């Protein structure tokens, strides 16, 4: 039986707070035993990845306290409860089932009169059959031509995760003969977004995927109408160019305006939906169902590792505990996600939503105010671009910002060039190596402008290459990290009430029935 308690009520939490600033990363990585530390503080992940935390401010005493906190707060037990279908989303009184979309962990969960494991598996099969029919030419447009392009219409979790996953695998798929259809994305209600995408498409050969769980998302339905105008102007029938990913109770379900509809439910939050039909439809059409299944398999591997109660063998749990130590004990305000892979160019943006929408909370699971800080600010860019942008602040700014590097030994395309005795990929990896040590160890200099204090902690997730399985594991790692941190802080990581107020007020503005500040600002902007 698990119990839910605020972190500051735990004996292990109070013990952890007493361990502030006891480890110098600069000393640990500058000594002769640095190689031993780097080898020891390393955990295998799913998808043949590895999580290394040697450049974090931890030692055996801190790790022992982490283990005590994990046990006292029953973190793995709570994860098991989630997998078994307990009501973990207390704000909306819902189960949390996104892990069930990609693995066989936990019990069979019954909801809405159906076995949810079978429901999700069936939707993957339906998406697979549809994608195969499109690729084979069994499903054709109204002119009897094959579709060549797919375009997803959605916002938030219906865009950020799927877009990031598509971009992550695009070059890999082209290199490995798995590229089937180019994918595009429309998210912003700004009409310039939809117009710029539609104008570059051959509408007659495009399948648009409308993603809205409720079927009532204002921004998404607005963009649907916008797109339908382009379809009409192209002389095409919208019902031959649109499919829906929605809930079975939405107005988009069982609707003749769509070629097909694939279903999700309220137990999968938008930011956790990349392994559901929300990501499955676009990825299966773009790369084929086999690639999407490999992506799911990688996520399932990481989910299984997250059940290990030994924190030194549970990469997501270790990452979560270190992140809590940095946020609550070291009092660092932000975390930078730094993928040294251009394919992961939109991955930091996805993690912004995943982390900040999940754990940006100031009340606990029961609506009571909490007395400690929770989720950090998340930001990032691919290396080496970030080095020429915001690394100045990271190296010499007044705030210490923990860093999470992601890197691969090989590039995706196989294309490279040797300049000054090394390839571009080797130069990329050399930059990762140099940055980790530079942030940790710094540099002494008589000139204050050239002095680097060091002591900037970082972790490294690395592997041979970025492929569907490693990408799935990478995604699940961060999903489970965020989940564990929410459990530690005793917040509900699975609702997002902070998103709703602005939407409600926007509808008030559109109705014209407004006063005060709303009216004054509207007069500045709306003609």
Coordinates of C-alpha atoms in Angstrom, one line a residue:
X1 CA 0.0 0.0 0.0
X2 CA 1.6 3.3 -1.1
X3 CA 1.2 6.5 0.8
X4 CA 1.4 10.0 -0.7
X5 CA 3.4 12.6 1.3
X6 CA 5.0 15.9 0.6
X7 CA 8.8 15.6 0.3
X8 CA 9.5 17.9 3.3
X9 CA 7.7 15.4 5.6
X10 CA 10.3 12.7 4.9
X11 CA 13.3 12.0 7.1
X12 CA 15.4 11.2 3.9
X13 CA 14.5 14.6 2.5
X14 CA 15.7 16.4 5.5
X15 CA 18.9 14.4 5.4
X16 CA 19.4 15.2 1.7
X17 CA 19.0 18.9 2.4
X18 CA 22.0 18.7 4.8
X19 CA 24.3 17.5 2.0
X20 CA 24.4 20.7 0.0
X21 CA 27.6 21.5 -1.8
X22 CA 29.6 18.6 -0.4
X23 CA 31.0 17.5 -3.8
X24 CA 33.4 19.4 -6.1
X25 CA 33.0 18.0 -9.6
X26 CA 36.2 19.9 -10.6
X27 CA 38.2 17.9 -8.0
X28 CA 36.5 14.6 -8.8
X29 CA 37.3 14.9 -12.6
X30 CA 40.7 16.5 -12.2
X31 CA 42.2 13.7 -10.1
X32 CA 44.0 10.6 -11.2
X33 CA 40.9 8.4 -10.4
X34 CA 38.6 10.4 -12.9
X35 CA 38.5 7.4 -15.3
X36 CA 37.3 5.1 -12.5
X37 CA 34.6 7.5 -11.5
X38 CA 33.4 7.9 -15.1
X39 CA 33.2 4.1 -15.5
X40 CA 31.5 3.6 -12.1
X41 CA 28.8 6.3 -12.4
X42 CA 27.3 4.8 -15.5
X43 CA 24.0 2.9 -16.1
X44 CA 22.9 1.0 -19.2
X45 CA 19.6 2.2 -20.7
X46 CA 17.2 0.7 -23.3
X47 CA 18.1 1.0 -27.0
X48 CA 21.8 0.4 -26.3
X49 CA 22.2 3.8 -24.7
X50 CA 24.1 4.6 -21.5
X51 CA 23.4 7.2 -18.9
X52 CA 26.6 8.6 -17.3
X53 CA 26.4 10.9 -14.3
X54 CA 30.1 11.1 -13.4
X55 CA 30.2 14.9 -13.9
X56 CA 27.3 15.4 -11.4
X57 CA 27.8 16.6 -7.8
X58 CA 27.3 13.2 -6.2
X59 CA 29.3 10.8 -4.1
X60 CA 28.5 7.6 -2.2
X61 CA 26.9 9.4 0.7
X62 CA 24.6 11.3 -1.5
X63 CA 23.7 8.2 -3.5
X64 CA 22.9 6.4 -0.3
X65 CA 20.6 9.2 0.7
X66 CA 19.0 9.1 -2.8
X67 CA 18.3 5.4 -2.2
X68 CA 16.7 6.1 1.1
X69 CA 14.5 8.8 -0.5
X70 CA 13.5 6.5 -3.3
X71 CA 12.5 3.8 -0.8
X72 CA 10.8 6.2 1.7
X73 CA 8.8 7.9 -1.0
X74 CA 8.0 4.5 -2.6
X75 CA 8.9 5.7 -6.1
X76 CA 9.0 2.4 -7.9
X77 CA 6.0 1.2 -6.0
X78 CA 4.0 4.2 -7.2
X79 CA 5.2 3.5 -10.8
X80 CA 3.9 0.0 -10.4
X81 CA 0.6 1.4 -9.1
X82 CA 0.4 3.6 -12.2
X83 CA 1.1 0.6 -14.5
X84 CA -1.7 -1.4 -12.7
X85 CA -4.3 1.2 -13.5
X86 CA -4.6 3.1 -10.2
X87 CA -6.0 6.7 -10.3
X88 CA -2.7 8.6 -10.4
X89 CA -4.0 11.7 -12.1
X90 CA -5.9 13.0 -9.1
X91 CA -6.8 16.4 -10.6
X92 CA -8.9 14.8 -13.3
X93 CA -9.5 11.5 -11.5
X94 CA -8.0 9.4 -14.3
X95 CA -5.6 6.6 -14.8
X96 CA -2.3 7.2 -16.5
X97 CA -1.7 4.7 -19.3
X98 CA 0.8 6.0 -21.8
X99 CA 3.3 3.2 -20.9
X100 CA 0.6 0.7 -21.8
X101 CA 0.8 1.9 -25.5
X102 CA 4.2 0.4 -25.9
X103 CA 4.7 -2.5 -23.5
X104 CA 3.4 -5.4 -21.5
X105 CA 4.1 -4.1 -18.0
X106 CA 1.5 -4.1 -15.3
X107 CA -1.8 -5.9 -15.1
X108 CA -4.5 -5.9 -17.8
X109 CA -6.4 -2.6 -17.2
X110 CA -10.1 -2.4 -17.7
X111 CA -11.7 0.9 -18.4
X112 CA -14.7 2.1 -20.4
X113 CA -15.8 -1.5 -20.6
X114 CA -12.7 -2.6 -22.6
X115 CA -9.3 -4.1 -22.0
X116 CA -7.0 -1.1 -22.5
X117 CA -4.0 -3.3 -23.5
X118 CA -6.0 -4.9 -26.3
X119 CA -7.5 -1.5 -27.2
X120 CA -4.1 0.1 -27.7
X121 CA -2.7 -2.9 -29.6
X122 CA -5.7 -2.9 -31.9
X123 CA -5.2 0.8 -32.7
X124 CA -1.5 0.1 -33.6
X125 CA -2.7 -2.7 -35.9
X126 CA -5.4 -0.4 -37.5
X127 CA -2.8 2.3 -38.1
X128 CA -0.4 -0.3 -39.5
X129 CA -3.0 -1.6 -41.9
X130 CA -3.9 1.9 -43.1
X131 CA -0.3 2.9 -43.6
X132 CA 0.5 -0.3 -45.5
X133 CA -2.6 0.3 -47.7
X134 CA -1.5 3.8 -48.5
X135 CA 2.1 2.7 -49.3
X136 CA 1.0 -0.1 -51.5
X137 CA -1.5 2.0 -53.4
X138 CA -4.5 0.1 -52.2
X139 CA -5.8 3.5 -50.9
X140 CA -5.5 6.2 -53.6
X141 CA -6.6 9.8 -54.0
X142 CA -9.7 10.7 -56.0
X143 CA -7.6 10.8 -59.2
X144 CA -6.3 7.3 -58.6
X145 CA -2.8 8.5 -57.6
X146 CA -0.7 7.5 -54.7
X147 CA -0.3 9.8 -51.7
X148 CA 3.3 11.0 -51.3
X149 CA 3.0 13.4 -48.3
X150 CA 1.5 13.5 -44.8
X151 CA 0.8 16.7 -42.8
X152 CA -0.2 16.6 -39.1
X153 CA -2.5 19.4 -37.7
X154 CA -2.3 19.6 -34.0
X155 CA -0.9 21.8 -31.1
X156 CA 1.0 21.1 -27.9
X157 CA 1.5 17.4 -27.4
X158 CA -0.2 16.7 -30.7
X159 CA 2.7 18.5 -32.4
X160 CA 5.8 18.8 -30.3
X161 CA 6.5 15.1 -29.6
X162 CA 5.5 13.7 -33.1
X163 CA 7.4 16.5 -34.9
X164 CA 10.5 15.9 -32.8
X165 CA 10.3 12.2 -33.4
X166 CA 9.8 12.6 -37.1
X167 CA 12.8 14.9 -37.4
X168 CA 14.9 12.6 -35.3
X169 CA 14.4 9.6 -37.7
X170 CA 14.1 11.4 -41.1
X171 CA 17.7 11.0 -42.1
X172 CA 18.0 7.6 -40.6
X173 CA 15.0 6.4 -42.6
X174 CA 16.3 7.8 -45.8
X175 CA 19.7 6.1 -45.2
X176 CA 18.1 2.7 -44.3
X177 CA 15.4 2.5 -47.0
X178 CA 12.5 3.2 -44.6
X179 CA 11.5 6.6 -45.9
X180 CA 7.9 6.4 -47.3
X181 CA 6.3 9.8 -47.2
X182 CA 7.5 13.3 -46.3
X183 CA 5.8 14.7 -43.2
X184 CA 4.9 18.3 -42.5
X185 CA 3.3 19.9 -39.4
X186 CA 0.9 22.7 -38.7
X187 CA 0.5 23.8 -35.1
X188 CA 0.3 27.6 -34.6
X189 CA -3.1 29.3 -35.0
X190 CA -1.2 32.1 -36.7
X191 CA -2.5 31.8 -40.3
X192 CA 1.1 32.3 -41.6
X193 CA 2.0 28.8 -40.3
X194 CA -0.7 26.9 -42.1
X195 CA -0.4 29.0 -45.3
X196 CA 3.4 28.5 -45.5
X197 CA 3.0 24.8 -45.2
X198 CA 0.1 24.3 -47.5
X199 CA 1.6 26.4 -50.3
X200 CA 4.6 24.1 -50.6
X201 CA 2.5 20.9 -50.6
X202 CA 1.0 19.0 -53.6
X203 CA -2.4 19.0 -51.9
X204 CA -3.8 16.4 -54.3
X205 CA -1.2 13.9 -52.9
X206 CA -1.3 14.8 -49.3
X207 CA -3.0 13.1 -46.3
X208 CA -3.7 15.6 -43.4
X209 CA -3.9 14.1 -39.9
X210 CA -6.2 16.1 -37.6
X211 CA -5.2 15.4 -34.0
X212 CA -7.6 16.5 -31.3
X213 CA -8.6 14.2 -28.4
X214 CA -11.8 16.1 -27.7
X215 CA -12.5 17.1 -31.3
X216 CA -13.0 20.7 -30.0
X217 CA -9.5 22.2 -29.7
X218 CA -10.0 25.7 -31.0
X219 CA -6.6 26.2 -32.6
X220 CA -6.6 22.8 -34.3
X221 CA -10.2 23.1 -35.7
X222 CA -9.3 26.6 -36.9
X223 CA -6.4 25.2 -38.8
X224 CA -8.5 22.4 -40.1
X225 CA -10.9 24.9 -41.7
X226 CA -7.9 26.8 -43.0
X227 CA -6.5 23.7 -44.6
X228 CA -9.9 22.7 -46.1
X229 CA -10.0 25.9 -48.0
X230 CA -6.7 25.0 -49.6
X231 CA -8.0 21.5 -50.4
X232 CA -11.1 23.1 -52.0
X233 CA -9.0 25.5 -54.0
X234 CA -7.0 22.6 -55.3
X235 CA -10.1 21.0 -56.6
X236 CA -9.9 18.1 -54.2
X237 CA -12.4 16.4 -51.8
X238 CA -11.4 17.0 -48.2
X239 CA -12.9 13.6 -47.2
X240 CA -10.2 12.0 -49.4
X241 CA -7.4 13.9 -47.8
X242 CA -8.0 13.9 -44.0
X243 CA -7.9 11.4 -41.2
X244 CA -8.5 12.0 -37.5
X245 CA -6.7 10.9 -34.4
X246 CA -9.2 11.5 -31.6
X247 CA -11.3 9.9 -28.9
X248 CA -14.2 7.6 -29.7
X249 CA -16.7 10.1 -28.2
X250 CA -15.5 13.1 -30.1
X251 CA -17.4 14.6 -33.1
X252 CA -14.4 13.6 -35.3
X253 CA -15.1 9.9 -34.7
X254 CA -17.2 7.8 -37.1
X255 CA -17.4 10.9 -39.3
X256 CA -17.7 10.6 -43.1
X257 CA -15.7 13.8 -43.5
X258 CA -12.5 11.7 -42.8
X259 CA -10.9 8.8 -44.6
X260 CA -10.3 7.1 -41.3
X261 CA -10.2 7.8 -37.6
X262 CA -7.8 6.3 -35.0
X263 CA -8.5 6.4 -31.3
X264 CA -6.9 7.5 -28.1
X265 CA -8.4 8.3 -24.7
X266 CA -8.3 10.5 -21.7
X267 CA -5.7 8.2 -20.0
X268 CA -3.0 9.5 -22.3
X269 CA -2.0 13.1 -21.8
X270 CA -0.9 15.1 -24.9
X271 CA 2.7 15.4 -23.9
X272 CA 2.9 11.7 -23.3
X273 CA 1.2 10.7 -26.5
X274 CA 4.0 10.2 -29.0
X275 CA 3.8 6.4 -28.6
X276 CA 0.0 6.4 -29.1
X277 CA -1.9 7.1 -32.3
X278 CA -0.9 10.7 -32.0
X279 CA 2.7 9.8 -33.0
X280 CA 1.8 6.4 -34.5
X281 CA -0.2 7.7 -37.5
X282 CA 2.4 10.2 -38.8
X283 CA 5.4 8.0 -38.0
X284 CA 3.9 4.9 -39.6
X285 CA 2.9 6.8 -42.7
X286 CA 6.3 8.5 -42.9
X287 CA 8.5 5.5 -42.2
X288 CA 6.4 2.4 -42.1
X289 CA 4.8 0.4 -39.3
X290 CA 7.9 -1.6 -38.7
X291 CA 9.9 1.5 -37.7
X292 CA 7.1 2.7 -35.4
X293 CA 7.1 -0.7 -33.7
X294 CA 10.9 -0.6 -33.1
X295 CA 10.3 2.9 -31.6
X296 CA 7.8 1.3 -29.2
X297 CA 10.1 -1.5 -28.4
X298 CA 12.9 0.9 -27.3
X299 CA 10.4 2.8 -25.1
X300 CA 9.3 -0.5 -23.5
X301 CA 12.9 -1.5 -22.7
X302 CA 13.4 1.7 -20.8
X303 CA 10.0 1.3 -19.0
X304 CA 11.1 -2.1 -17.8
X305 CA 14.4 -0.7 -16.4
X306 CA 12.4 1.9 -14.5
X307 CA 10.9 -0.8 -12.3
X308 CA 14.3 -1.7 -10.8
X309 CA 14.5 -0.6 -7.1
X310 CA 18.3 -0.4 -7.2
X311 CA 18.8 3.2 -8.2
X312 CA 22.3 2.4 -9.7
X313 CA 20.5 0.2 -12.2
X314 CA 17.5 2.5 -12.9
X315 CA 18.7 5.3 -15.2
X316 CA 15.4 7.4 -15.2
X317 CA 15.2 7.1 -11.4
X318 CA 18.8 8.2 -10.9
X319 CA 18.4 11.1 -13.3
X320 CA 15.2 12.1 -11.4
X321 CA 16.9 12.0 -8.0
X322 CA 19.9 14.0 -9.2
X323 CA 17.6 16.6 -10.8
X324 CA 15.7 17.0 -7.5
X325 CA 19.0 17.3 -5.6
X326 CA 20.0 20.1 -8.0
X327 CA 16.7 21.9 -7.8
X328 CA 15.9 21.6 -4.1
X329 CA 19.3 21.2 -2.4
X330 CA 21.7 23.0 -4.7
X331 CA 18.9 25.5 -5.7
X332 CA 19.7 25.6 -9.4
X333 CA 16.8 27.2 -11.3
X334 CA 17.0 25.6 -14.8
X335 CA 18.3 22.6 -16.7
X336 CA 19.7 22.7 -20.3
X337 CA 19.1 19.9 -22.7
X338 CA 22.0 19.8 -25.2
X339 CA 21.8 17.1 -27.9
X340 CA 24.9 16.9 -30.1
X341 CA 22.8 15.6 -32.9
X342 CA 21.0 17.8 -35.5
X343 CA 18.3 15.1 -35.7
X344 CA 17.3 16.0 -32.2
X345 CA 16.8 19.7 -33.1
X346 CA 13.3 19.8 -31.7
X347 CA 13.8 17.3 -28.8
X348 CA 14.5 20.1 -26.3
X349 CA 11.2 21.8 -27.3
X350 CA 9.3 18.6 -26.6
X351 CA 11.1 18.2 -23.3
X352 CA 10.1 21.8 -22.3
X353 CA 6.5 20.8 -22.5
X354 CA 7.0 17.4 -21.0
X355 CA 8.8 18.7 -17.9
X356 CA 7.4 22.2 -17.4
X357 CA 3.7 21.3 -18.1
X358 CA 4.0 18.2 -15.9
X359 CA 5.9 19.5 -12.8
X360 CA 5.3 23.2 -13.0
X361 CA 3.0 23.0 -10.0
X362 CA 2.8 24.8 -6.6
X363 CA 0.2 22.6 -5.0
X364 CA 0.4 18.9 -4.2
X365 CA -1.8 16.0 -5.5
X366 CA -4.5 17.0 -3.1
X367 CA -4.6 20.7 -4.0
X368 CA -2.6 21.8 -0.9
X369 CA 0.1 24.5 -1.2
X370 CA 3.6 23.1 -1.0
X371 CA 6.6 24.8 0.7
X372 CA 9.5 23.8 -1.7
X373 CA 10.3 24.5 -5.3
X374 CA 9.3 22.0 -8.0
X375 CA 10.1 21.8 -11.8
X376 CA 13.0 23.7 -13.3
X377 CA 13.0 25.8 -16.4
X378 CA 14.0 23.6 -19.4
X379 CA 15.7 24.9 -22.5
X380 CA 18.2 23.8 -25.1
X381 CA 19.5 23.7 -28.6
X382 CA 21.6 21.2 -30.6
X383 CA 25.3 21.4 -30.2
X384 CA 27.4 22.9 -31.5
X385 CA 24.9 25.7 -32.3
X386 CA 24.2 26.3 -28.6
X387 CA 28.0 26.8 -28.0
X388 CA 27.8 29.9 -30.2
X389 CA 24.5 31.1 -28.5
X390 CA 23.9 30.7 -24.8
X391 CA 27.0 28.8 -23.5
X392 CA 28.6 32.0 -22.4
X393 CA 26.0 32.3 -19.6
X394 CA 26.4 28.5 -18.8
X395 CA 30.1 28.8 -18.5
X396 CA 30.5 32.2 -16.7
X397 CA 27.1 33.4 -15.7
X398 CA 26.0 34.0 -12.1
X399 CA 23.6 31.1 -12.1
X400 CA 24.8 27.5 -12.3
X401 CA 22.6 25.6 -14.8
X402 CA 22.9 21.8 -14.8
X403 CA 23.4 20.3 -18.2
X404 CA 22.2 17.1 -19.9
X405 CA 24.3 16.2 -23.0
X406 CA 23.1 13.6 -25.6
X407 CA 25.6 12.3 -28.1
X408 CA 26.2 9.5 -30.6
X409 CA 29.4 7.9 -31.9
X410 CA 28.0 7.8 -35.5
X411 CA 26.0 10.1 -37.6
X412 CA 22.8 9.0 -39.4
X413 CA 23.5 9.6 -43.0
X414 CA 27.0 8.1 -43.3
X415 CA 28.1 11.2 -45.1
X416 CA 31.2 12.9 -43.8
X417 CA 34.4 14.6 -44.7
X418 CA 38.0 14.6 -43.3
X419 CA 39.3 18.1 -42.6
X420 CA 42.6 18.6 -40.7
X421 CA 42.9 14.8 -40.0
X422 CA 39.5 14.3 -38.5
X423 CA 35.9 13.8 -39.7
X424 CA 33.0 16.2 -38.8
X425 CA 31.5 13.5 -36.5
X426 CA 34.8 13.2 -34.6
X427 CA 34.9 17.0 -34.3
X428 CA 31.3 16.9 -32.9
X429 CA 32.2 14.3 -30.3
X430 CA 35.3 16.1 -29.4
X431 CA 33.2 19.2 -28.7
X432 CA 31.0 17.2 -26.3
X433 CA 34.0 15.8 -24.5
X434 CA 35.6 19.2 -24.2
X435 CA 32.4 20.9 -23.0
X436 CA 31.8 18.3 -20.2
X437 CA 35.3 18.8 -18.8
X438 CA 35.3 22.5 -19.3
X439 CA 32.0 23.0 -17.4
X440 CA 33.2 20.7 -14.6
X441 CA 36.8 21.7 -14.2
X442 CA 36.9 25.3 -15.5
X443 CA 40.2 27.2 -16.0
X444 CA 42.2 29.5 -13.8
X445 CA 43.5 32.7 -15.4
X446 CA 44.9 35.9 -14.0
X447 CA 42.6 37.8 -16.4
X448 CA 39.1 37.6 -14.7
X449 CA 37.4 37.7 -18.1
X450 CA 39.2 34.5 -19.0
X451 CA 38.7 32.6 -15.8
X452 CA 36.2 29.8 -15.6
X453 CA 35.1 28.7 -12.2
X454 CA 33.9 25.3 -13.3
X455 CA 31.7 23.3 -11.0
X456 CA 28.9 23.2 -13.6
X457 CA 27.4 19.7 -13.3
X458 CA 26.4 17.6 -16.3
X459 CA 25.2 14.2 -17.4
X460 CA 25.7 12.4 -20.7
X461 CA 23.4 10.0 -22.5
X462 CA 25.3 8.3 -25.3
X463 CA 25.2 5.4 -27.8
X464 CA 26.4 4.3 -31.1
X465 CA 23.7 5.9 -33.2
X466 CA 20.2 7.4 -33.1
X467 CA 17.7 4.9 -34.5
X468 CA 14.1 4.1 -33.8
X469 CA 14.8 1.9 -30.8
X470 CA 17.3 4.3 -29.2
X471 CA 14.9 7.1 -29.8
X472 CA 12.1 5.3 -28.1
X473 CA 14.3 4.6 -25.1
X474 CA 15.5 8.2 -25.0
X475 CA 11.9 9.4 -25.0
X476 CA 10.7 7.0 -22.3
X477 CA 13.8 7.9 -20.1
X478 CA 12.7 11.5 -19.9
X479 CA 9.0 10.6 -19.5
X480 CA 9.9 8.4 -16.6
X481 CA 12.3 10.9 -15.1
X482 CA 9.6 13.5 -15.0
X483 CA 7.1 11.0 -13.5
X484 CA 9.6 10.0 -10.7
X485 CA 10.2 13.7 -9.9
X486 CA 6.5 14.3 -9.7
X487 CA 6.2 11.4 -7.2
X488 CA 9.1 12.9 -5.1
X489 CA 7.5 16.3 -5.0
X490 CA 4.0 14.8 -4.5
X491 CA 2.6 16.8 -7.4
X492 CA 0.2 15.6 -10.1
X493 CA 2.4 15.4 -13.2
X494 CA -0.5 14.5 -15.4
X495 CA -2.9 17.4 -15.6
X496 CA -2.2 20.9 -16.9
X497 CA -4.7 23.4 -15.5
X498 CA -2.2 26.2 -16.1
X499 CA -2.9 25.8 -19.8
X500 CA -6.6 26.4 -19.5
X501 CA -7.1 29.9 -18.1
X502 CA -5.7 31.7 -21.1
X503 CA -7.8 29.6 -23.4
X504 CA -11.0 30.5 -21.5
X505 CA -10.1 34.2 -21.5
X506 CA -9.3 34.0 -25.3
X507 CA -12.9 32.8 -25.9
X508 CA -14.2 35.7 -23.8
X509 CA -12.3 38.1 -26.0
X510 CA -13.6 36.4 -29.2
X511 CA -17.2 36.7 -27.9
X512 CA -16.8 40.5 -27.5
X513 CA -18.2 40.3 -24.0
X514 CA -15.2 41.7 -22.2
X515 CA -14.2 44.6 -20.0
X516 CA -11.3 46.0 -18.0
X517 CA -7.8 44.8 -19.0
X518 CA -9.1 42.3 -21.5
X519 CA -10.9 45.0 -23.4
X520 CA -8.0 47.4 -23.2
X521 CA -5.5 44.9 -24.6
X522 CA -7.9 43.7 -27.2
X523 CA -8.3 47.2 -28.5
X524 CA -4.5 47.4 -29.0
X525 CA -4.4 44.3 -31.2
X526 CA -7.7 43.4 -32.7
X527 CA -9.0 45.3 -35.7

